[in-house]
XYZ file of C-alpha atoms in Angstrom:
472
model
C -33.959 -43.119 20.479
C -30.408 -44.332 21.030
C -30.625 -47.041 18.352
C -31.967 -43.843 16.158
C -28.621 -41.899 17.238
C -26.471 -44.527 16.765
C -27.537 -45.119 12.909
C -27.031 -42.014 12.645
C -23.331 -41.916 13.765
C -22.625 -44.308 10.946
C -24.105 -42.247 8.370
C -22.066 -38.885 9.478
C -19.728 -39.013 7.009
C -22.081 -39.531 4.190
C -24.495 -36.875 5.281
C -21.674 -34.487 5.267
C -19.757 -35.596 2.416
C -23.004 -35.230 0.310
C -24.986 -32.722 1.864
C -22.621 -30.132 3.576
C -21.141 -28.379 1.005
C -24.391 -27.991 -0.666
C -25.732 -26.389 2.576
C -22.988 -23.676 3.114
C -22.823 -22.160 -0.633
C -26.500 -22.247 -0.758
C -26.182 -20.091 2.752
C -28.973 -22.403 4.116
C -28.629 -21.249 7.755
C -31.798 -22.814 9.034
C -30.653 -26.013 8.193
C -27.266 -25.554 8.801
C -28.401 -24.930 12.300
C -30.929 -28.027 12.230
C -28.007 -30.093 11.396
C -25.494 -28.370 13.855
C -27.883 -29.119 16.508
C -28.690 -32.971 15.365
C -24.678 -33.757 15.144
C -24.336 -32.422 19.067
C -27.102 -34.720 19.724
C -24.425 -37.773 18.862
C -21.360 -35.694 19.681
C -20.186 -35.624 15.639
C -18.928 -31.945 16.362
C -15.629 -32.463 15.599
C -16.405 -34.111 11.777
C -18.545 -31.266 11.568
C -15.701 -28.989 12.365
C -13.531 -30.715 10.122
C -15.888 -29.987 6.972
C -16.134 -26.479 8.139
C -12.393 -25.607 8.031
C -11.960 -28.065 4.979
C -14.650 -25.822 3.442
C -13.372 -22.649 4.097
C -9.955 -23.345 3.285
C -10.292 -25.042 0.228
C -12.788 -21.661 -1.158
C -10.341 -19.247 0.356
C -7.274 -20.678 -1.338
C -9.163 -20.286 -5.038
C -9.857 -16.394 -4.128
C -6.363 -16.230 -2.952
C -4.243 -18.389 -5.550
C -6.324 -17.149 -8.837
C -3.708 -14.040 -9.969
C -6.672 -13.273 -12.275
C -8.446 -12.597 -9.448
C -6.240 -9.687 -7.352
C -8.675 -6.771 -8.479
C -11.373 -8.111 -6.849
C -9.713 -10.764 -4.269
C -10.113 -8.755 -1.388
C -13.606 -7.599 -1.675
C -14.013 -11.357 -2.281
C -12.551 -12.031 1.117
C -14.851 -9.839 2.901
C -17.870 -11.220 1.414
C -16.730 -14.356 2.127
C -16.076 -13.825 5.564
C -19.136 -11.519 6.112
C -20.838 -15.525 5.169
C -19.123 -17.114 7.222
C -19.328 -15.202 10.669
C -22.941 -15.372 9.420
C -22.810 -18.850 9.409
C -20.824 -19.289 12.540
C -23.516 -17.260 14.240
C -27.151 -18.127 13.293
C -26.302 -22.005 12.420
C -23.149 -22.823 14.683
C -24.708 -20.306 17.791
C -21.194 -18.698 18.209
C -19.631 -21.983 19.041
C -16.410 -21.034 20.292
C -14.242 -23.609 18.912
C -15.987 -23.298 15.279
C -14.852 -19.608 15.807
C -11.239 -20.849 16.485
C -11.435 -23.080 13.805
C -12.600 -19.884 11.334
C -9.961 -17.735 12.479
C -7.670 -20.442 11.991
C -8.428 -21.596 8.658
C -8.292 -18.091 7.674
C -4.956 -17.450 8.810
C -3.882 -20.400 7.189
C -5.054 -19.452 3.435
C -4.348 -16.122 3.305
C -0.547 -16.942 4.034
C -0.139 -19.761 1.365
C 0.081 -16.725 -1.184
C 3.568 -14.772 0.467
C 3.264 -10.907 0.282
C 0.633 -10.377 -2.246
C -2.949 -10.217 0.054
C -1.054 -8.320 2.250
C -0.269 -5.814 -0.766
C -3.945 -5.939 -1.815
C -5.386 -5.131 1.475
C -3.130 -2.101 1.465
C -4.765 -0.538 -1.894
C -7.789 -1.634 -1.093
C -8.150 0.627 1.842
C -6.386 3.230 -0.369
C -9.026 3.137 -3.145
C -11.570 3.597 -0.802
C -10.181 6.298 1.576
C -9.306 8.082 -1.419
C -11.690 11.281 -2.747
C -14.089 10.829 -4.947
C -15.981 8.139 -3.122
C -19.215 9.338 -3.114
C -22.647 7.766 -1.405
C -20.530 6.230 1.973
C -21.060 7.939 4.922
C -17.996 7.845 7.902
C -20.086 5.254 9.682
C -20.097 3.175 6.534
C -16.590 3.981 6.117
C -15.456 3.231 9.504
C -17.299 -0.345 9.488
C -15.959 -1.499 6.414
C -11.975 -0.105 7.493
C -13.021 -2.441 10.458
C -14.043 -5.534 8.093
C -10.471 -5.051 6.365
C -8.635 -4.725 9.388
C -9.676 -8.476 10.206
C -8.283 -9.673 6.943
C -5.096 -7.834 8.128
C -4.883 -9.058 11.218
C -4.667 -12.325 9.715
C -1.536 -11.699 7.534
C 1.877 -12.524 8.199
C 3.711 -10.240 6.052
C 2.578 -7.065 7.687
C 5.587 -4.948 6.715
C 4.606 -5.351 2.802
C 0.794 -3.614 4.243
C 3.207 -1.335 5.916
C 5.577 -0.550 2.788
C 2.180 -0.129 0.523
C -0.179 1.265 2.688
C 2.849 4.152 3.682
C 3.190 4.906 -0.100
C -0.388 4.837 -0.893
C -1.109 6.860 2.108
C 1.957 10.051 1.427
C 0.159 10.336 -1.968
C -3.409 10.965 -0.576
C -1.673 13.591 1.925
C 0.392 15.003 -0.490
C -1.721 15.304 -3.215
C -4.548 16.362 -1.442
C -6.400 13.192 -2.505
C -7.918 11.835 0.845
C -11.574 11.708 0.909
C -11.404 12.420 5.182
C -8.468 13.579 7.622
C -11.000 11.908 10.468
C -10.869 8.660 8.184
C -7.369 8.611 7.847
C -6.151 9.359 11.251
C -9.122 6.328 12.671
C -7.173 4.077 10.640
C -3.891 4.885 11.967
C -5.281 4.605 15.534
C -6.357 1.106 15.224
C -3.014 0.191 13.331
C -1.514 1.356 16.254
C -4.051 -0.541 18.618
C -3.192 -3.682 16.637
C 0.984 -3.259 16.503
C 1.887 -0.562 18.242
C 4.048 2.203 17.112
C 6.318 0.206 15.397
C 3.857 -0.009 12.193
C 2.070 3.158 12.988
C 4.791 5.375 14.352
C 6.321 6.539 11.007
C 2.388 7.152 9.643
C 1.802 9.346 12.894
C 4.993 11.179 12.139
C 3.289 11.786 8.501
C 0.314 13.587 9.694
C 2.467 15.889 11.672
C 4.900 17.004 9.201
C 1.402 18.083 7.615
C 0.055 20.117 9.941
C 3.649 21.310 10.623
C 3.912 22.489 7.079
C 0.489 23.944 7.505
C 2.422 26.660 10.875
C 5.273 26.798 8.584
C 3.617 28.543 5.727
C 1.470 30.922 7.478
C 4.680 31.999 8.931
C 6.309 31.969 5.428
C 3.339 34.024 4.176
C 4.077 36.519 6.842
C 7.620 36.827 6.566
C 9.943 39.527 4.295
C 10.667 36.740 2.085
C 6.867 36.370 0.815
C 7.063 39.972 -0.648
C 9.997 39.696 -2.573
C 9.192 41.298 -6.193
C 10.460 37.336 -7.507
C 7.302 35.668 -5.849
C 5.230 37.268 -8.658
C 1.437 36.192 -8.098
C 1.944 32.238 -8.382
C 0.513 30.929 -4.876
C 3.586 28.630 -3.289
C 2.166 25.850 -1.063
C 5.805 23.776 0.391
C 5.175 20.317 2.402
C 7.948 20.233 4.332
C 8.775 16.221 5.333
C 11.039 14.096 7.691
C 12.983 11.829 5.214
C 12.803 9.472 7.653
C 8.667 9.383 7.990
C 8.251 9.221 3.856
C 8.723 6.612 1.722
C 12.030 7.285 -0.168
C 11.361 9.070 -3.955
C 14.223 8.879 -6.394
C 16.165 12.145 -6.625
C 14.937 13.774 -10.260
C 15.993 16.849 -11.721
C 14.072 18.889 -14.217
C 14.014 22.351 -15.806
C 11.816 24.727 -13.899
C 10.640 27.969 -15.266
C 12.428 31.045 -14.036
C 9.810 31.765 -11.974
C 9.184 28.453 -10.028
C 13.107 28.369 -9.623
C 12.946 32.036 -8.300
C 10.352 30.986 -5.580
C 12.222 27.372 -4.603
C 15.213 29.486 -3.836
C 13.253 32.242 -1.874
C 11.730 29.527 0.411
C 14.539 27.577 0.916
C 16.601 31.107 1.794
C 13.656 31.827 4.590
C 13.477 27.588 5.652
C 17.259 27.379 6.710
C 17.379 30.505 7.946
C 14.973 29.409 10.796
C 16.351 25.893 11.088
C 20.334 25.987 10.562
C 22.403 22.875 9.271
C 19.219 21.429 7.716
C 19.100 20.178 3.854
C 16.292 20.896 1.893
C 15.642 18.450 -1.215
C 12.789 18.966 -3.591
C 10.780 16.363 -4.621
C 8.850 17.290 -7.709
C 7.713 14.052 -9.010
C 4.939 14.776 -6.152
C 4.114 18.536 -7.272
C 1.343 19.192 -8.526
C -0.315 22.948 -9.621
C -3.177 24.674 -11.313
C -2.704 26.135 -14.894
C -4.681 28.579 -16.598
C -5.561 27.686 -19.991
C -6.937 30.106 -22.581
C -8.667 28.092 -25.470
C -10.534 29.340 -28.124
C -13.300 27.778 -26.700
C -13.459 28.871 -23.216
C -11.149 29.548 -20.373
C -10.077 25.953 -17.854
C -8.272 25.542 -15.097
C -6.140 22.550 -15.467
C -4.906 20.470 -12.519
C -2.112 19.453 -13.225
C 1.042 17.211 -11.967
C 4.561 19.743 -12.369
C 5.636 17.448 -15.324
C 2.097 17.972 -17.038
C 2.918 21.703 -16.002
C 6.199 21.704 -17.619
C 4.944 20.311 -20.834
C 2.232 22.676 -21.290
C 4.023 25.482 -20.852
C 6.333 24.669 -24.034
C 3.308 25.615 -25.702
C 3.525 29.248 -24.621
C 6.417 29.362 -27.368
C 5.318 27.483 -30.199
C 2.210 25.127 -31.327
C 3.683 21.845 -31.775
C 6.583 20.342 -30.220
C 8.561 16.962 -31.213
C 8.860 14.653 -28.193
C 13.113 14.888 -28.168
C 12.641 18.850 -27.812
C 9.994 18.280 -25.210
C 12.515 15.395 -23.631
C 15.601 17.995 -23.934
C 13.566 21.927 -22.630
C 12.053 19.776 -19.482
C 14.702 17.895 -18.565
C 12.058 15.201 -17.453
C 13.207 11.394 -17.406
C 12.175 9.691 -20.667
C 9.938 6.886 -19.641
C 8.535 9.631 -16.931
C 7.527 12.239 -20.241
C 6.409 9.305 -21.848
C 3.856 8.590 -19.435
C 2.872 12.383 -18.941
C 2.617 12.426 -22.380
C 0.010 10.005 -22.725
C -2.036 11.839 -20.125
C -1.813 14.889 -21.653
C -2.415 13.369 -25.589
C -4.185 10.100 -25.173
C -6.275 10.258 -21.184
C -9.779 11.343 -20.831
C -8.630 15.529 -21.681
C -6.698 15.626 -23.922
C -4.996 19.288 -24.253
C -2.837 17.628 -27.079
C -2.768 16.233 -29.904
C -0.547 13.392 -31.300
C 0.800 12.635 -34.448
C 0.990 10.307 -35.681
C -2.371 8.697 -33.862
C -1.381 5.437 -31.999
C -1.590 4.206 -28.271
C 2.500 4.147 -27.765
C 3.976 7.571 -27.060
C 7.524 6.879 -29.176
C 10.485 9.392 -29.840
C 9.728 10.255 -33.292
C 6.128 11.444 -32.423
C 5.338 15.082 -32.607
C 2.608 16.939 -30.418
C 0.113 20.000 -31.130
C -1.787 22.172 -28.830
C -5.522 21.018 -29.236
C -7.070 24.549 -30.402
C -10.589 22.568 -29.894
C -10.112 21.488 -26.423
C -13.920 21.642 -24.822
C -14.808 20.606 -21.385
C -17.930 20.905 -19.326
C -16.363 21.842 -16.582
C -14.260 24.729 -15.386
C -11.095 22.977 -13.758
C -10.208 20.051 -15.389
C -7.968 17.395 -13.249
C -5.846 15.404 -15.460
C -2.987 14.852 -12.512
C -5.062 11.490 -12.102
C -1.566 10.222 -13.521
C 0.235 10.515 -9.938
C -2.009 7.924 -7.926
C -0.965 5.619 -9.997
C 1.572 3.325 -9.135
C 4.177 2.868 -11.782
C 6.302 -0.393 -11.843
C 9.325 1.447 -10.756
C 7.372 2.437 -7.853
C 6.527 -1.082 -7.112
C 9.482 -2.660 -7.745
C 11.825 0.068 -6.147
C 8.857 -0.637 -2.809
C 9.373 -4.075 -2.694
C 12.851 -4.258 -2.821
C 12.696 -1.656 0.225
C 10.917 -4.433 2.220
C 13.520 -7.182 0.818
C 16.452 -5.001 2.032
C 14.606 -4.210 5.543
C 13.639 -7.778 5.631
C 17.662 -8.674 5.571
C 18.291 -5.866 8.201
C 15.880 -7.280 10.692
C 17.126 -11.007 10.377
C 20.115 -9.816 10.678
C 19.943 -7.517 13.765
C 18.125 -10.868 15.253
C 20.689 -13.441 14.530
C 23.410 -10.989 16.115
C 21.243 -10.101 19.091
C 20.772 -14.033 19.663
C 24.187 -14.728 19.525
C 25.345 -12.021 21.663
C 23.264 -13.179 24.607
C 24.010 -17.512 23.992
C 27.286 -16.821 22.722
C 27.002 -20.528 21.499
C 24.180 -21.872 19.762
C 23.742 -24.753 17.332
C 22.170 -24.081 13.931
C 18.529 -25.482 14.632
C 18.294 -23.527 18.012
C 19.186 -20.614 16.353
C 16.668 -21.511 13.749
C 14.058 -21.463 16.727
C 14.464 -18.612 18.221
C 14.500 -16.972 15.136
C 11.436 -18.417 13.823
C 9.804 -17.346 17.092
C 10.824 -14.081 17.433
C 10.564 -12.733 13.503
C 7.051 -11.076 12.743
C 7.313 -11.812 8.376
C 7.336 -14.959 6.890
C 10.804 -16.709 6.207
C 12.314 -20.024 5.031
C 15.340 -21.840 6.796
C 17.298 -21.133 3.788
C 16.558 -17.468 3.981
C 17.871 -17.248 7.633
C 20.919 -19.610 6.397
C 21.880 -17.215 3.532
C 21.710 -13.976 6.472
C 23.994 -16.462 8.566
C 26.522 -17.161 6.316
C 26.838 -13.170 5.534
C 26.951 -12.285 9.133
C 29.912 -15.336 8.928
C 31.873 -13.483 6.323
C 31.729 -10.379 8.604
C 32.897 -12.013 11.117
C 29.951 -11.119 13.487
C 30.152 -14.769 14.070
C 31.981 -18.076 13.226
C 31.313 -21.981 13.135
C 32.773 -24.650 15.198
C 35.989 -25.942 13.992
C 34.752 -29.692 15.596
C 31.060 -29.253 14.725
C 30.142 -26.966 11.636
C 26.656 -26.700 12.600
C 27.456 -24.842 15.833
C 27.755 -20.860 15.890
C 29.901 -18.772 17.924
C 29.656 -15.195 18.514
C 32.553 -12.465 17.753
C 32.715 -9.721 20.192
């Protein structure tokens, strides 16, 4: 029997050079197990180890690297991982160090991409905590949130899932888009059990500017200010939010109706009244509103984003309007009407009608109210428009986490350097490296030093350049 185990030590490498691969993509478990169990027998372990991580990485970096691949990357990952915790348990028996060596491996591909499966893993959970996904029960929900979670807890950049997830997350609220309060609120609780409050504090304060909003209506509703003859019988709903939970929205202003105007100024009178030396700021790129429509076809409700809204009102007035009219009685940005425009002309209900026909909404292009409009159902939601993330939204995001990024190296460099007083450059490197929770180059942290040099928060060593000194 030895002289049987010792041919086979020299034939290790061959057997898993040829054979293991083959094994692990055909998800042969049985004889994954059959040849975990012969290798202990010689104590080839650590080759098999080897192939294992090898294996893993080498699969995980093509899901990870392929940009072709980010719609479906991180379902990919969970698939892939689902196989091989399978694989760890029925063929490996939960070995403990092939468990390491999973987690590991994992950890190490998903971070050779910066920023980007951290992004990813934000809207993923967003698409499916969203409404509208129908057939998953909360248990079903709850298991898969769970399954993501572990790709997360694998990522360094966790501020970019913080930045994403936050925006994703305010729309859902705001729009009234979340398939589950329950849902929501589970997910914030295990952020929180994962990081603390420093990721999940801002998302807590979220959920109770909502239900604060929710106290602060029913006592709007019941106030003197609710009967006043401007209110008319449009049905207000206000979200009332702490700039300081919400992702920040660029400051836009349109032309409201006289009506809508009438009833912004009525709250606002009745808000500040109850809560002196506060500033209210509207954000209506986050409105949204039902219309009623009378076709000549039927009567619709129309849900509708408050730039759709302001559009379709024009067509109270007149029939057609040219897009530069539209542009000027709105007051909506140009690229923003553009957009609403081709929700309203070109999406799947289309109240409008363009001309000339074509997929680009340009300047000279004139629109008509569609007198044929049909629907098979009674509200019809074309606000779809405001889930989706525009690339001002994702560049005007990322450079958020950039610029937050810079704040946190630099509060770190300065907090160093006040307690050493003295440090030389690749100690300071160190610490930094060890106490920063994002991924960061050496000549990132060099660039944040030589600002916080020219600010004299601290200065080099006349005798040796590459030590620091601090500047009370």
């Amino acid at each position: 029997i030895n002289a049987e185990y010792m041919g086979l030590r020299e034939h290790i490498s061959t057997i898993l050079d040829k054979g293991f691969v083959y094994l692990i993509e055909e998800h042969l478990v049985g004889d994954l197990a059959c040849l975990f169990k012969l290798l202990g027998m010689v104590g080839a372990h650590p080759e098999l180890k080897e192939c294992f991580k090898q294996y893993i990485k080498k699969t995980g970096l093509s899901i990870v690297m392929d940009e072709e691949k980010d719609t479906t990357m991180v379902q990919e990952l969970l698939n892939f991982k689902l196989k091989m915790d399978t694989v760890l348990e029925k063929a490996f028996g939960g070995n403990e160090q092939f468990g390491y060596c999973l987690k590991d491996s994992f950890e190490c591909f998903l971070n050779q991409r910066q920023n980007k499966p951290a992004e990813l893993i934000a809207k993923f959970l967003d698409s499916r905590l969203r409404m509208g996904n129908k057939g998953e029960t909360e248990e079903e929900i709850e298991d898969l949130v769970d399954r993501v979670l572990v790709l997360f807890r694998f990522v360094g950049s966790k501020d970019v899932f913080e930045a994403f997830y936050k925006k994703d997350l305010a729309k859902r609220l705001l729009l009234g888009k979340s398939a589950s309060f329950d849902a929501e609120r589970n997910v914030i609780s295990k952020l929180k059990a994962e990081c603390g409050t420093q990721l999940s504090g801002k998302m807590e304060g979220m959920f109770k500017d909502i239900d604060l909003s929710k106290d602060i209506m029913n006592s709007f509703k019941q106030s003197k200010e609710s009967r006043d003859p401007r209110m008319g019988d449009i049905d207000l709903n206000v979200f009332v939010l702490t700039t300081g939970y919400w992702p920040t929205y660029p400051p836009c202003t349109v032309k409201l109706p006289t009506e809508l105007a009438a009833q912004e100024e009525i709250f606002k009178t009745f808000h500040l009244s109850k809560h002196q030396g506060r500033r209210l700021m509207w954000q209506h790129s986050l409105a949204h509103c039902i219309l009623k429509a009378a076709f000549p076809k039927g009567r619709k409700e129309l849900s509708v984003s408050l730039y759709q809204a302001l559009v379709l009102l024009q067509y109270n007035d007149q029939d057609e309007w040219a897009f530069a009219d539209l542009l000027a009685s709105t007051g909506v940005e140009e690229e923003e009407l553009k957009r609403t425009m081709q929700s309203l002309a070109l999406g799947t209900a289309r109240v409008l009608k363009k001309r000339p026909k074509g997929k680009a909404i340009l300047p000279s292009d004139c629109f008509a109210y569609a007198s044929d409009f049909v629907h098979k159902q009674m509200r019809v939601k074309i606000n779809q428009i405001q889930l989706v993330e525009t690339p001002e939204e994702h560049a005007t995001c990322t450079e958020k986490i950039f610029q937050d990024r810079q704040y946190q190296v630099d509060a770190a460099i300065v907090r160093i350097m006040k307690a050493r007083k003295t440090l030389a450059h690749g100690q300071l490197l160190q610490e930094l490296f060890a106490i920063l929770k994002f991924p960061v180059t050496a000549v990132d942290l060099k660039k944040r030093m030589e600002s916080l040099i020219e600010r004299e928060y601290m200065a080099r060593d006349e005798e040796k350049p590459s030590v620091y000194h601090y500047l009370a």
